[in-house]
Amino acid sequence: MDWQTFLSKAGYRLSEPRKTIMKLMETTEKPLNPLGIHRLLREQGVHLGLVSVYRTLELFLSLGLISQVFQQDGLVGYLPSSFGHHHFIVCQNCQKAVEFAGTEDMQDLIQRIRAETHFQVREHLLQFFGLCPECQSLLKDGEKQ
Amino acid sequence: MDWQTFLSKAGYRLSEPRKTIMKLMETTEKPLNPLGIHRLLREQGVHLGLVSVYRTLELFLSLGLISQVFQQDGLVGYLPSSFGHHHFIVCQNCQKAVEFAGTEDMQDLIQRIRAETHFQVREHLLQFFGLCPECQSLLKDGEKQ
DNA sequence: CTCGTTGCAAACTCTTTGCAATAAC
DNA sequence: GTTATTGCAAAGAGTTTGCAACGAG
């Protein structure tokens, strides 16, 4: 089911701003934040209130249509997400982000945490940071680590 | 080496505000943010400019004396951290956070990500959310999942 | 005594709220 | 036509900056 159908079935309207924002998000590989989306659309000549961007992102997030992406110092933006669990690796140089598949590997760790802390484990936030192939090449001379 | 020695050796002064803030952070088990620290100290009769709290946290973070703690919707605060890598599990009900030990389990996953995405993996953000033992008891009747 | 550090006020940025106008269904 | 959604303006929250006064070393 595509996102438009999903939105309708959930009782929300398929407005122009929502279509515009989702279209933009689907064509970007870098996490976008509200201000960024607003600026990008302006540059494309699309007029759209900043408030609507906030409200649209809030809605999409609550429906799981997009996911939050973090850098090491906090939330940097949003990206469209397939259903289920979402993990990204984000380039520290250009912020390009790629989603990677699930985490069966996680079960052992979860068991250990349960034993160590006696917490009931319910969710997790897992994200990697590194260099995308392009930036690896760019940085070959210099600070290559 | 304790944090005070560490601070001195790094060329920073051991001021009263810094001592006060670190003392507070060492005695809490819930992540604290700037405003929270400011409020708590006021309640204890300690007067301290909010700006100084910000600057102190910034300094401590840059020195690795404290770590950032996230909830699913972003940064919620800071906690003191031992050196090296820091992972927390945070209670979704009361925000109590506990640090747990490293992540050897991570190497397989990192290999897989490298193969899947061709990113060079350099850092990661891993945090768990759940219920602490106390809140598990409290919530036994009701929304226990 | 010197210079890093603090505190205040003010500026700034980001985000949220209220309400009338608009447009999706 | 009805009701969700938008856009504006204004309020609110959190964070940063400039600068004079202070205090740790």
XYZ file of C-alpha atoms (C1' of nucleotides) in Angstrom:
340
model
C 0.000 0.000 0.000
C 1.458 3.349 -0.997
C 1.555 6.236 1.433
C -1.314 8.078 -0.216
C -3.676 5.165 0.200
C -2.417 4.682 3.718
C -3.076 8.296 4.584
C -6.611 8.176 3.166
C -7.489 4.950 4.928
C -6.296 6.483 8.172
C -8.826 9.250 7.630
C -6.501 12.050 6.573
C -6.818 14.194 3.505
C -4.406 14.113 0.639
C -3.627 17.801 0.488
C -1.252 19.576 -1.835
C 1.281 20.443 0.912
C 1.380 16.830 2.053
C 1.980 15.608 -1.477
C 4.672 18.192 -2.043
C 6.516 17.378 1.153
C 6.410 13.634 0.655
C 7.578 14.000 -2.931
C 10.537 16.038 -1.751
C 11.404 13.590 0.976
C 11.278 10.677 -1.397
C 13.840 12.246 -3.678
C 16.421 13.169 -1.079
C 19.051 11.008 0.499
C 19.935 13.412 3.245
C 17.814 13.871 6.344
C 15.625 16.935 6.124
C 14.428 19.119 8.964
C 11.436 21.479 8.895
C 13.436 24.579 8.032
C 15.398 22.728 5.385
C 12.254 21.486 3.713
C 10.767 24.942 3.810
C 13.884 26.468 2.234
C 14.191 23.801 -0.454
C 10.592 24.208 -1.501
C 10.948 27.983 -1.636
C 13.942 27.560 -3.907
C 11.786 25.416 -6.146
C 9.225 28.195 -6.222
C 6.766 26.311 -4.060
C 5.170 28.432 -1.415
C 4.275 26.593 1.743
C 3.890 27.801 5.308
C 6.576 26.654 7.709
C 3.894 25.695 10.179
C 2.422 23.260 7.701
C 5.793 21.623 7.311
C 5.951 21.084 11.055
C 2.445 19.689 11.182
C 2.976 17.440 8.196
C 6.180 15.986 9.585
C 4.474 15.401 12.905
C 1.683 13.537 11.151
C 3.959 11.479 8.922
C 6.112 10.564 11.875
C 3.156 9.474 13.964
C 2.001 7.274 11.093
C 5.459 5.806 10.639
C 5.781 7.140 7.098
C 9.027 8.850 8.010
C 11.692 8.207 10.646
C 13.905 10.424 12.699
C 17.611 10.474 11.966
C 20.204 11.400 14.547
C 23.750 12.614 14.447
C 25.928 12.279 17.508
C 24.654 15.548 18.893
C 20.980 15.039 18.387
C 18.185 14.897 15.876
C 19.218 16.132 12.454
C 16.151 15.393 10.411
C 13.694 12.981 8.887
C 13.746 10.421 6.112
C 11.012 8.302 4.567
C 10.943 4.836 6.048
C 9.659 1.490 5.060
C 7.475 -0.191 7.635
C 8.945 -1.955 10.610
C 12.181 -1.104 12.287
C 14.461 1.563 10.916
C 18.172 1.932 11.264
C 20.334 4.325 9.384
C 23.973 4.878 8.780
C 24.713 8.552 8.271
C 27.734 10.054 6.583
C 29.621 12.322 8.966
C 30.836 14.383 6.058
C 27.841 14.914 3.768
C 24.975 13.600 5.926
C 23.825 11.163 3.286
C 21.897 8.434 5.061
C 21.185 4.844 4.078
C 18.737 2.531 5.755
C 19.984 -0.948 6.485
C 18.165 -4.125 7.307
C 17.049 -5.383 10.722
C 18.831 -6.573 13.763
C 18.594 -10.224 14.559
C 22.087 -9.742 15.970
C 20.452 -7.698 18.670
C 18.832 -10.485 20.617
C 21.947 -11.602 22.456
C 22.685 -8.068 23.509
C 19.128 -7.547 24.703
C 19.365 -10.687 26.805
C 22.568 -9.426 28.360
C 21.122 -6.026 29.144
C 18.088 -7.619 30.724
C 20.342 -9.717 32.937
C 22.674 -6.834 33.789
C 20.133 -4.108 34.468
C 16.853 -5.917 35.186
C 15.146 -3.481 32.851
C 12.391 -4.738 30.611
C 13.700 -3.915 27.149
C 11.072 -2.570 24.768
C 12.651 -0.357 22.133
C 16.006 0.714 20.904
C 17.688 3.431 18.984
C 20.562 2.263 16.863
C 22.357 4.387 14.389
C 25.761 4.309 12.807
C 27.986 7.110 11.636
C 30.780 6.927 9.152
C 31.737 7.887 5.654
C 29.765 7.138 2.538
C 31.687 5.741 -0.460
C 31.815 9.138 -2.161
C 33.217 10.951 0.861
C 35.720 8.176 1.449
C 37.153 8.888 -1.983
C 37.051 12.641 -1.513
C 38.903 12.402 1.759
C 41.541 9.911 0.605
C 44.243 12.500 0.975
C 44.143 14.277 4.287
C 42.246 13.091 7.277
C 41.618 9.564 6.117
C 41.277 7.488 9.237
C 42.151 10.287 37.738
C 39.115 12.081 39.114
C 37.306 14.711 37.074
C 38.720 17.611 39.067
C 42.295 16.601 38.363
C 41.366 15.955 34.768
C 39.852 19.407 34.424
C 42.901 21.092 35.925
C 45.350 19.171 33.785
C 43.366 20.183 30.722
C 43.923 23.800 31.714
C 40.487 24.637 33.055
C 39.685 26.180 36.391
C 37.874 24.394 39.140
C 35.164 26.941 39.767
C 32.311 26.743 42.220
C 29.608 26.396 39.516
C 31.491 23.545 37.889
C 31.844 21.737 41.206
C 28.185 22.269 42.005
C 26.985 20.989 38.664
C 29.184 17.916 38.669
C 28.155 17.094 42.214
C 24.513 17.262 41.215
C 25.040 15.137 38.134
C 26.880 12.504 40.112
C 23.979 12.073 42.493
C 21.203 11.719 39.948
C 20.133 8.708 37.996
C 17.938 10.545 35.547
C 19.330 12.492 32.618
C 19.453 16.205 33.337
C 19.119 19.035 30.870
C 20.270 22.628 31.354
C 16.923 23.938 32.550
C 16.448 20.980 34.855
C 19.831 21.500 36.455
C 19.113 25.169 36.887
C 15.775 24.459 38.527
C 17.101 21.755 40.819
C 19.904 23.959 42.057
C 17.507 26.825 42.687
C 15.359 24.502 44.759
C 18.442 23.641 46.781
C 19.016 27.330 47.336
C 22.018 27.456 45.030
C 22.047 30.451 42.775
C 23.657 29.869 39.410
C 23.145 31.532 36.045
C 21.465 29.413 33.415
C 24.097 30.457 30.931
C 26.789 28.970 33.113
C 24.935 25.686 33.152
C 24.943 25.648 29.365
C 28.619 26.492 29.177
C 29.556 23.956 31.809
C 27.651 21.151 30.120
C 29.246 22.053 26.813
C 32.669 21.857 28.404
C 32.033 18.620 30.262
C 30.642 17.039 27.131
C 33.616 18.064 25.035
C 35.912 16.545 27.640
C 33.886 13.354 27.776
C 33.033 13.802 31.431
C 29.345 13.507 30.635
C 27.372 11.832 27.847
C 24.203 12.671 26.008
C 21.137 10.551 26.618
C 18.349 10.214 24.074
C 14.736 9.236 24.211
C 12.963 8.155 21.060
C 12.200 11.707 20.138
C 15.564 13.266 20.718
C 18.060 14.374 23.315
C 16.650 14.367 26.805
C 19.694 15.200 28.860
C 23.133 14.384 30.136
C 24.619 11.891 32.544
C 28.132 11.476 33.904
C 30.038 8.879 31.980
C 32.988 6.706 32.586
C 35.608 6.839 29.887
C 35.230 4.939 26.664
C 31.988 4.041 25.005
C 28.664 4.821 26.609
C 25.348 3.108 26.176
C 22.308 3.652 28.282
C 18.994 2.031 28.807
C 16.376 4.581 29.750
C 13.090 3.939 31.506
C 10.184 5.069 29.362
C 8.141 5.739 32.448
C 10.445 7.531 34.909
C 13.471 8.293 32.705
C 15.869 6.575 35.059
C 18.907 5.610 33.019
C 21.514 2.926 33.562
C 24.774 2.574 31.692
C 25.598 -0.882 30.472
C 28.838 -2.429 29.344
C 30.321 -2.445 25.836
C 29.334 -4.021 22.633
C 31.521 -6.793 21.374
C 28.296 -8.133 19.923
C 28.434 -5.229 17.552
C 31.256 -6.385 15.315
C 29.205 -8.789 13.224
C 26.621 -6.157 12.583
C 29.257 -3.616 11.613
C 30.702 -6.062 9.121
C 27.290 -6.601 7.605
C 26.585 -2.895 7.334
C 29.925 -2.336 5.658
C 29.119 -5.024 3.120
C 25.546 -3.815 2.557
C 26.143 -0.087 2.334
C 29.855 0.310 1.526
C 30.026 2.958 4.215
C 33.100 3.155 6.376
C 31.701 2.674 9.866
C 33.239 4.938 12.487
C 30.822 5.559 15.332
C 27.478 4.454 16.560
C 24.654 5.548 18.741
C 22.975 2.743 20.587
C 20.406 3.201 23.234
C 17.670 1.087 24.675
C 14.314 2.014 26.109
C 12.152 0.017 28.425
C 10.972 -0.172 31.983
C 13.142 -0.114 35.060
C 12.416 -2.700 37.760
C 10.510 -0.182 39.878
C 8.233 0.928 37.064
C 7.625 -2.671 36.031
C 6.167 -3.278 39.473
C 4.192 -0.064 39.472
C 2.640 -0.831 36.127
C 1.829 -4.484 36.824
C -1.859 -3.732 36.603
C -2.839 -1.774 33.556
C -0.745 -1.289 30.479
C 1.757 -4.048 31.143
C 3.014 -5.165 27.768
C 47.815 40.338 39.392
C 46.093 38.050 35.340
C 43.079 35.966 32.606
C 39.646 32.352 32.583
C 34.905 32.248 34.146
C 30.454 34.022 35.572
C 26.020 36.546 35.347
C 22.920 39.486 33.230
C 20.373 41.258 29.427
C 19.311 40.975 25.010
C 19.307 38.755 20.679
C 18.247 34.700 18.100
C 16.471 30.380 16.460
C 13.312 26.937 16.503
C 8.689 25.358 17.596
C 3.868 25.784 18.995
C -0.806 27.904 19.346
C -5.196 30.450 17.998
C -8.090 31.604 14.576
C -10.008 32.967 10.191
C -9.670 31.553 5.288
C -9.281 27.674 2.204
C -9.801 23.344 -0.116
C -10.379 18.083 0.074
C -13.870 14.854 0.030
C -21.669 21.653 2.131
C -18.918 19.994 5.873
C -14.964 19.583 8.180
C -10.068 18.805 8.014
C -6.193 21.525 6.757
C -3.593 25.646 5.791
C -1.342 30.176 6.569
C -0.435 34.036 9.167
C 0.815 36.389 13.253
C 2.035 36.157 17.639
C 3.477 33.759 21.643
C 6.602 30.491 23.818
C 10.594 27.706 24.762
C 15.330 26.855 24.481
C 19.897 28.462 23.354
C 23.599 31.745 22.221
C 26.259 36.150 22.382
C 28.494 40.518 24.219
C 30.383 42.611 27.856
C 31.426 44.229 32.466
C 32.372 42.240 37.070
C 34.361 38.547 39.570
C 37.512 35.072 41.437
C 40.791 30.873 40.789
C 45.428 30.095 40.301
